[in-house]
Amino acid sequence: ANHLHKLPSNTLRAGTIMAKASDGNTYALGPDALKAIDPLHLGASSAILSLLASMPEGNDTSAGSDSGLNFSGFRFNAPMVLGYPAYVGKVDLKLDDQSKHNLSVRTTIADNARDLALAQYPGQVANSVELNTSYGVGASYTGVLRSNLINTASFGLTNIRMERTGTLGSALTLDQIDVPTDLTRPFKRDAPTYNFIDDLTWNKGSHTITTGGNLRLVRNNRTSFANSFASYSYGRGSLLGLGSDMVTATQAYLAQLTGNPNIRLTDATNVTRAMGDLFGVITTASMTYSYDADGNPLPVGDPTVRNFASNEFELYYGDNWRATSNLTLTYGVRYMYLGVPYETSGLQVAPTFALQDYWQERLAAMAAGTPMNQTQHSLLSYDFIGPKNGKDSWYAPDRNNF
C-alpha cells in the first residue's frame, strides 16, 4: 500500500530552522541562534533531535507544508500481509454394533491475520495486526433408547476471538511531523457462547410427541488499552496568540542580525511549527482515567476489562396426533427466556433518574420556558446496578414469552 508520511527536512533534523524573511533572504537559524531566541536559552531539545534523527530522509518536498524548507514528505510502498486459513474437522462414530448410539463431532477453526496499521517507515513491521482465532465445535449424540423412543443431545460452542495488537506507552504527536510509531492501541475480545440442547421423540400409538430444551450461556469479555496511557502533543493552533511570541522573538533576532528593524518573517506559520517541534513544546496533554468499583483509578498502563454475560433457555412440547386416517392435529407449546445482559464483576451503572423521564422533564421545561438548570433533575447522577450489586440490570426481564 502506498504511504505518505510527514518528515522534518534535513536541516531541521540537524537542529536548524530555515526562515524566509521580507528582505528576500532565507536565514539558517542554527543551535546558537535558537538558544538566543529561546527565552530560557535552552534551544532544541536533545530528545526531539534524537527522535528526528531516527526518521528516514524525505523524498517528496512537495508534501511538506513549506515545500521542503523545514518539512518534507516520504512516500513508500508498505507491505500489507493478509492470511485467512481455516481448518475444518469432522468425526462420526458408531458407539455400538447396531448403530443405536451414534456420536458426531465437528469443528471449524480460524487462524486469520491481517495488517491494520502498516509499517510507519521502511524496515519496520506492521504497527497493528488484527488476529481472528475464532472457532466453533459441535457434538451430537443420537440414541435409540427403545424402538419408539429416540433422544438427541447436542452441545455447541462458538467462540468469537478477536485481537488487535498495538503500541503501549505514552503517545506523542508533533506538528507537521509523523512520529516513527503508530499509536493504535491493543484490544482483545473473547466471546464464547455455550449451547446445550436435548430433544426427545416418543412414538406412542397415534401420537408422535416431541419435547426438549435449549440452554445458552453467552459471554462477552473485552480487554482494551485505549485509555491506558497519556497522550501529549504540540500544535501551533493551540498556542496563545498562535505563537506570536515566537514570531516576535525571531524577528527581533533577525533585526539585530541584519540591522534592519523592519525585517519580517514571510512564513511565520511554519517557523512557529518548526520551533515548537524542535524545542519540545507540549501544548496539549490528556489522560482518560478508568476506575474500579471502589472509586480507585487504575494504574497508568493497566487495561480496562469488562466481562458481560447473559443466560437464555427454551423449553418446548409438541404432539402430532393422527386422530383419523384423514385428520392429523399438530399442537404444542414453547417457552423462551432471554436473560438481560449484565457485567459479571459489577462494573455496571445506570442513571438514578430514568432517561425517558429525564427527557419528558426537559420537554415540559421547554414548553414552560423554564431554564434547564432550574429543573429538578438538571444534573444526572449514576449508581451501580446489575445482579452483582443486588439490583436489576439495564432493563427488566420479560418472562412472558410463550
Coordinates of C-alpha atoms in Angstrom, one line a residue:
A1 CA 0.0 0.0 0.0
N2 CA 1.3 3.5 -0.9
H3 CA 2.1 5.5 2.2
L4 CA 2.9 9.2 2.7
H5 CA 4.3 10.4 6.0
K6 CA 5.4 13.9 7.0
L7 CA 9.0 14.3 7.9
P8 CA 11.5 17.0 9.0
S9 CA 13.8 18.4 6.4
N10 CA 17.5 17.5 6.6
T11 CA 18.2 20.9 8.1
L12 CA 15.5 20.6 10.7
R13 CA 16.8 17.1 11.6
A14 CA 20.2 18.8 12.2
G15 CA 18.7 21.3 14.6
T16 CA 18.5 24.3 12.2
I17 CA 15.3 26.2 11.2
M18 CA 15.2 27.8 7.8
A19 CA 13.3 31.2 8.0
K20 CA 12.3 33.2 4.9
A21 CA 12.3 36.9 5.5
S22 CA 10.9 40.0 3.9
D23 CA 14.3 41.1 2.6
G24 CA 14.2 38.2 0.2
N25 CA 16.8 36.1 2.1
T26 CA 16.4 32.8 3.8
Y27 CA 18.2 32.6 7.2
A28 CA 19.5 29.5 8.8
L29 CA 18.7 29.6 12.5
G30 CA 21.2 27.1 14.0
P31 CA 21.7 25.9 17.6
D32 CA 23.2 29.2 18.8
A33 CA 20.5 31.3 17.2
L34 CA 17.8 29.2 18.6
K35 CA 19.2 29.4 22.1
A36 CA 19.3 33.2 21.7
I37 CA 15.7 33.3 20.5
D38 CA 14.5 30.9 23.3
P39 CA 13.5 32.9 26.4
L40 CA 15.0 30.1 28.5
H41 CA 18.1 29.9 26.3
L42 CA 17.8 26.1 26.0
G43 CA 17.3 25.8 22.3
A44 CA 16.5 22.5 20.6
S45 CA 15.5 19.5 22.8
S46 CA 18.1 16.7 22.7
A47 CA 15.3 14.1 23.0
I48 CA 13.5 15.6 20.0
L49 CA 16.8 15.7 18.0
S50 CA 17.3 12.0 18.7
L51 CA 13.7 11.3 17.6
L52 CA 14.1 13.2 14.3
A53 CA 17.4 11.5 13.6
S54 CA 15.7 8.1 13.8
M55 CA 13.5 9.0 10.8
P56 CA 14.4 8.5 7.1
E57 CA 15.2 11.4 4.8
G58 CA 12.3 12.8 2.9
N59 CA 11.8 12.0 -0.8
D60 CA 8.9 14.3 -1.6
T61 CA 9.4 18.0 -0.7
S62 CA 6.1 19.0 -2.2
A63 CA 4.4 17.1 0.6
G64 CA 5.9 19.4 3.2
S65 CA 3.9 22.3 4.5
D66 CA 6.6 24.7 3.4
S67 CA 7.7 22.7 0.3
G68 CA 10.8 21.2 1.9
L69 CA 12.3 24.1 3.7
N70 CA 11.6 22.7 7.2
F71 CA 9.1 20.0 6.4
S72 CA 9.1 17.3 3.8
G73 CA 7.3 14.1 2.9
F74 CA 8.3 10.5 2.5
R75 CA 6.5 8.1 0.1
F76 CA 7.0 4.4 0.0
N77 CA 5.1 1.1 -0.5
A78 CA 4.4 -0.6 2.8
P79 CA 3.7 -4.3 2.7
M80 CA 0.3 -5.5 3.7
V81 CA 0.1 -9.1 4.9
L82 CA -3.2 -10.9 4.7
G83 CA -3.8 -14.5 5.7
Y84 CA -7.1 -16.3 6.1
P85 CA -6.5 -20.0 6.7
A86 CA -9.3 -22.1 8.3
Y87 CA -9.3 -25.7 9.5
V88 CA -12.3 -28.0 9.4
G89 CA -12.7 -31.4 11.0
K90 CA -15.5 -33.9 11.4
V91 CA -15.7 -37.3 13.1
D92 CA -18.7 -39.7 13.1
L93 CA -18.6 -42.6 15.5
K94 CA -20.9 -45.7 15.9
L95 CA -20.9 -46.5 19.6
D96 CA -22.5 -49.9 19.2
D97 CA -22.8 -52.7 16.6
Q98 CA -26.5 -52.0 15.9
S99 CA -26.0 -48.2 15.3
K100 CA -28.4 -47.4 18.1
H101 CA -25.9 -45.0 19.6
N102 CA -24.0 -42.6 17.4
L103 CA -21.8 -39.6 18.1
S104 CA -20.8 -36.9 15.6
V105 CA -18.2 -34.2 16.4
R106 CA -17.2 -31.4 14.1
T107 CA -15.1 -28.2 14.4
T108 CA -14.1 -25.2 12.4
I109 CA -11.0 -23.1 13.5
A110 CA -10.0 -19.8 12.0
D111 CA -6.3 -18.6 12.0
N112 CA -6.7 -15.3 10.3
A113 CA -4.4 -12.3 10.4
R114 CA -4.3 -9.0 8.5
D115 CA -2.2 -5.9 8.9
L116 CA -4.3 -2.9 10.2
A117 CA -1.7 -0.2 10.8
L118 CA 1.0 -0.7 8.2
A119 CA 4.7 -0.1 8.8
Q120 CA 5.3 3.6 9.5
Y121 CA 8.6 3.6 7.7
P122 CA 10.6 1.0 5.6
G123 CA 12.2 -1.7 7.6
Q124 CA 9.5 -1.7 10.3
V125 CA 6.9 -4.3 10.9
A126 CA 3.2 -3.5 10.9
N127 CA 2.3 -1.4 13.9
S128 CA -1.0 -3.2 14.4
V129 CA -2.3 -6.7 13.3
E130 CA -5.8 -8.0 13.6
L131 CA -5.9 -11.6 14.7
N132 CA -9.0 -13.8 14.3
T133 CA -8.7 -17.1 16.0
S134 CA -12.4 -17.8 16.4
Y135 CA -13.6 -21.4 16.5
G136 CA -16.7 -23.5 16.7
V137 CA -17.2 -27.0 17.9
G138 CA -20.3 -29.1 18.0
A139 CA -21.1 -32.6 19.2
S140 CA -24.3 -34.5 18.8
Y141 CA -25.3 -37.8 20.3
T142 CA -28.3 -39.8 19.0
G143 CA -29.5 -42.7 21.0
V144 CA -32.3 -45.1 20.1
L145 CA -33.4 -45.9 23.7
R146 CA -36.4 -48.1 22.7
S147 CA -38.0 -48.9 19.3
N148 CA -40.3 -45.9 19.8
L149 CA -38.1 -43.6 21.8
I150 CA -35.2 -41.5 20.4
N151 CA -33.1 -39.0 22.2
T152 CA -30.7 -36.5 20.6
A153 CA -28.4 -34.5 22.8
S154 CA -26.2 -31.8 21.3
F155 CA -23.5 -29.4 22.6
G156 CA -22.2 -26.4 20.7
L157 CA -19.5 -23.8 21.5
T158 CA -18.9 -20.8 19.3
N159 CA -16.1 -18.5 20.4
I160 CA -15.5 -15.2 18.7
R161 CA -11.9 -14.4 19.5
M162 CA -10.6 -11.2 18.0
E163 CA -7.4 -9.4 19.0
R164 CA -5.8 -6.2 17.7
T165 CA -2.1 -5.8 18.5
G166 CA -0.8 -2.3 19.0
T167 CA 1.6 0.0 20.8
L168 CA 1.9 0.5 24.5
G169 CA 3.3 3.6 26.2
S170 CA 2.6 7.4 26.1
A171 CA 1.7 9.0 22.8
L172 CA 3.5 12.0 21.3
T173 CA 2.2 14.0 18.3
L174 CA 4.2 16.7 16.6
D175 CA 3.1 19.5 14.3
Q176 CA 3.7 18.5 10.6
I177 CA 5.9 15.5 11.6
D178 CA 4.7 11.9 11.9
V179 CA 6.5 10.2 14.7
P180 CA 8.0 6.8 13.9
T181 CA 5.4 4.7 15.8
D182 CA 1.8 4.4 15.1
L183 CA -0.3 4.7 18.2
T184 CA -3.0 2.1 17.6
R185 CA -3.8 0.5 21.0
P186 CA -4.2 -3.2 21.7
F187 CA -7.7 -4.7 22.1
K188 CA -8.9 -8.2 22.8
R189 CA -12.4 -9.7 22.7
D190 CA -13.3 -13.3 23.7
A191 CA -17.0 -14.0 23.3
P192 CA -17.9 -17.7 23.8
T193 CA -21.5 -19.0 23.5
Y194 CA -22.2 -22.4 25.1
N195 CA -25.3 -24.2 23.7
F196 CA -26.8 -27.3 25.3
I197 CA -29.7 -28.9 23.5
D198 CA -31.7 -32.1 24.2
D199 CA -34.6 -33.4 22.0
L200 CA -36.7 -36.4 22.8
T201 CA -39.1 -38.1 20.3
W202 CA -41.6 -40.6 21.6
N203 CA -44.0 -42.5 19.2
K204 CA -47.0 -43.9 21.2
G205 CA -50.0 -45.2 19.3
S206 CA -51.3 -42.4 17.0
H207 CA -49.2 -39.8 18.8
T208 CA -45.7 -38.5 18.0
I209 CA -44.6 -36.5 21.0
T210 CA -41.5 -34.3 20.9
T211 CA -40.1 -32.4 23.8
G212 CA -36.8 -30.8 24.7
G213 CA -34.9 -27.8 25.8
N214 CA -32.1 -25.4 24.8
L215 CA -29.8 -23.7 27.2
R216 CA -27.5 -20.9 26.0
L217 CA -24.8 -19.2 28.1
V218 CA -23.5 -16.1 26.3
R219 CA -20.3 -14.4 27.4
N220 CA -18.5 -11.3 26.0
N221 CA -15.1 -10.5 27.6
R222 CA -13.2 -7.4 26.4
T223 CA -9.8 -6.0 27.3
S224 CA -8.9 -2.6 26.0
F225 CA -5.8 -0.4 26.3
A226 CA -7.5 2.6 24.5
N227 CA -7.4 4.7 27.7
S228 CA -4.4 3.2 29.4
F229 CA -1.8 5.9 28.6
A230 CA -1.4 9.6 28.5
S231 CA -1.1 11.5 25.2
Y232 CA 1.0 14.6 24.5
S233 CA 1.0 16.8 21.5
Y234 CA 2.3 20.0 20.1
G235 CA 0.2 22.1 17.7
R236 CA 0.7 25.7 16.7
G237 CA -3.1 26.2 16.7
S238 CA -3.1 25.6 20.4
L239 CA -0.5 28.3 21.2
L240 CA -1.5 31.5 22.9
G241 CA -1.7 34.0 20.0
L242 CA -0.8 31.2 17.6
G243 CA 2.8 31.6 18.7
S244 CA 3.1 35.3 18.2
D245 CA 5.7 35.5 20.9
M246 CA 7.9 33.1 18.9
V247 CA 7.4 35.2 15.8
T248 CA 8.3 38.4 17.7
A249 CA 11.4 36.9 19.3
T250 CA 12.6 35.6 15.9
Q251 CA 12.0 38.9 14.1
A252 CA 13.9 40.7 16.9
Y253 CA 16.8 38.4 16.5
L254 CA 16.8 38.9 12.7
A255 CA 16.6 42.7 13.1
Q256 CA 19.7 42.6 15.4
L257 CA 21.5 40.2 13.0
T258 CA 20.8 42.3 9.8
G259 CA 20.5 45.8 11.3
N260 CA 17.1 46.0 9.6
P261 CA 14.4 46.9 12.2
N262 CA 11.6 46.4 9.7
I263 CA 12.5 42.8 8.7
R264 CA 9.6 40.4 9.0
L265 CA 9.1 36.6 8.5
T266 CA 7.2 35.8 5.3
D267 CA 6.2 32.3 6.5
A268 CA 5.8 32.8 10.3
T269 CA 3.4 29.8 10.5
N270 CA 5.9 27.2 9.5
V271 CA 8.7 28.8 11.5
T272 CA 6.5 28.6 14.6
R273 CA 5.6 25.0 13.8
A274 CA 9.3 24.0 13.4
M275 CA 10.4 26.0 16.5
G276 CA 7.8 24.3 18.8
D277 CA 8.7 20.9 17.4
L278 CA 12.4 21.4 18.0
F279 CA 12.0 22.9 21.4
G280 CA 9.9 20.0 22.6
V281 CA 6.9 22.3 23.4
I282 CA 3.8 20.5 24.7
T283 CA 0.5 22.3 24.1
T284 CA -1.9 19.5 24.9
A285 CA -1.8 16.7 27.4
S286 CA -4.6 14.3 28.1
M287 CA -5.4 11.2 30.1
T288 CA -8.7 9.4 30.4
Y289 CA -8.8 7.5 33.7
S290 CA -10.7 4.3 34.4
Y291 CA -11.8 3.4 37.9
D292 CA -12.5 0.3 39.8
A293 CA -15.8 -0.3 41.7
D294 CA -14.3 1.3 44.8
G295 CA -13.6 4.6 43.0
N296 CA -9.8 4.0 42.8
P297 CA -8.2 5.0 39.5
L298 CA -6.5 2.1 37.6
P299 CA -2.7 2.5 37.4
V300 CA -1.4 4.0 34.2
G301 CA -0.7 1.2 31.7
D302 CA -3.4 -1.1 33.0
P303 CA -6.2 -2.1 30.6
T304 CA -9.9 -1.7 31.2
V305 CA -11.5 -5.2 31.4
R306 CA -15.2 -5.7 31.1
N307 CA -16.9 -9.2 31.2
F308 CA -20.6 -9.3 30.1
A309 CA -22.9 -12.3 30.4
S310 CA -26.5 -13.3 29.6
N311 CA -28.2 -16.6 30.1
E312 CA -31.1 -17.9 27.9
F313 CA -33.2 -21.1 27.7
E314 CA -36.1 -22.6 25.8
L315 CA -38.5 -25.4 26.6
Y316 CA -41.0 -27.0 24.2
Y317 CA -43.6 -29.7 24.0
G318 CA -45.3 -30.8 20.8
D319 CA -47.7 -33.6 19.7
N320 CA -48.5 -34.8 16.2
W321 CA -51.8 -36.7 16.6
R322 CA -53.2 -38.8 13.8
A323 CA -56.8 -38.5 15.0
T324 CA -58.3 -40.3 12.0
S325 CA -57.0 -41.6 8.7
N326 CA -57.6 -38.3 7.1
L327 CA -57.1 -35.9 10.1
T328 CA -53.9 -35.0 11.8
L329 CA -53.7 -32.5 14.6
T330 CA -50.4 -30.7 15.5
Y331 CA -50.2 -28.6 18.6
G332 CA -47.7 -27.7 21.3
V333 CA -46.3 -25.0 23.5
R334 CA -42.9 -23.3 23.6
Y335 CA -41.4 -21.1 26.3
M336 CA -38.4 -18.8 25.9
Y337 CA -36.5 -16.7 28.4
L338 CA -33.9 -14.3 27.1
G339 CA -31.8 -13.1 30.1
V340 CA -30.8 -9.4 30.5
P341 CA -27.1 -8.9 29.8
Y342 CA -25.0 -7.8 32.9
E343 CA -21.4 -7.2 33.8
T344 CA -20.1 -10.1 35.8
S345 CA -17.8 -8.1 38.2
G346 CA -20.4 -5.5 39.0
L347 CA -18.9 -2.6 36.9
Q348 CA -22.2 -1.6 35.7
V349 CA -24.1 1.7 36.2
A350 CA -27.3 3.5 35.1
P351 CA -28.9 6.9 35.7
T352 CA -30.7 7.1 39.0
F353 CA -33.5 9.0 37.2
A354 CA -34.8 7.2 34.2
L355 CA -33.7 8.7 30.9
Q356 CA -37.2 8.6 29.4
D357 CA -38.5 10.6 32.5
Y358 CA -35.5 13.0 32.2
W359 CA -36.4 13.8 28.6
Q360 CA -40.0 14.3 29.4
E361 CA -39.0 16.7 32.2
R362 CA -36.8 18.6 29.7
L363 CA -39.7 18.8 27.1
A364 CA -42.1 20.1 29.8
A365 CA -39.5 22.7 30.9
M366 CA -39.0 23.8 27.3
A367 CA -42.8 24.3 26.8
A368 CA -43.0 26.3 30.0
G369 CA -39.9 28.4 29.2
T370 CA -38.0 27.1 32.3
P371 CA -34.2 27.0 32.0
M372 CA -32.6 23.6 32.2
N373 CA -30.7 24.5 35.4
Q374 CA -33.9 25.1 37.2
T375 CA -35.4 21.7 36.6
Q376 CA -35.4 19.2 39.4
H377 CA -33.0 16.8 37.6
S378 CA -30.8 19.2 35.7
L379 CA -27.8 17.0 36.6
L380 CA -27.8 13.3 36.0
S381 CA -26.4 11.0 38.6
Y382 CA -25.4 7.4 38.3
D383 CA -25.4 4.4 40.6
F384 CA -24.3 0.7 40.4
I385 CA -26.8 -1.8 39.1
G386 CA -26.8 -5.4 38.0
P387 CA -27.1 -8.8 39.7
K388 CA -23.6 -8.5 41.2
N389 CA -24.8 -5.3 43.0
G390 CA -28.1 -6.9 44.1
K391 CA -30.1 -4.9 41.6
D392 CA -31.8 -5.3 38.2
S393 CA -29.8 -4.9 35.1
W394 CA -30.3 -2.2 32.4
Y395 CA -33.9 -3.3 31.8
A396 CA -36.4 -5.6 33.4
P397 CA -36.5 -9.2 32.1
D398 CA -39.6 -10.3 30.1
R399 CA -40.7 -13.7 31.5
N400 CA -44.0 -13.9 29.4
N401 CA -42.6 -15.4 26.2
F402 CA -44.9 -18.3 25.3

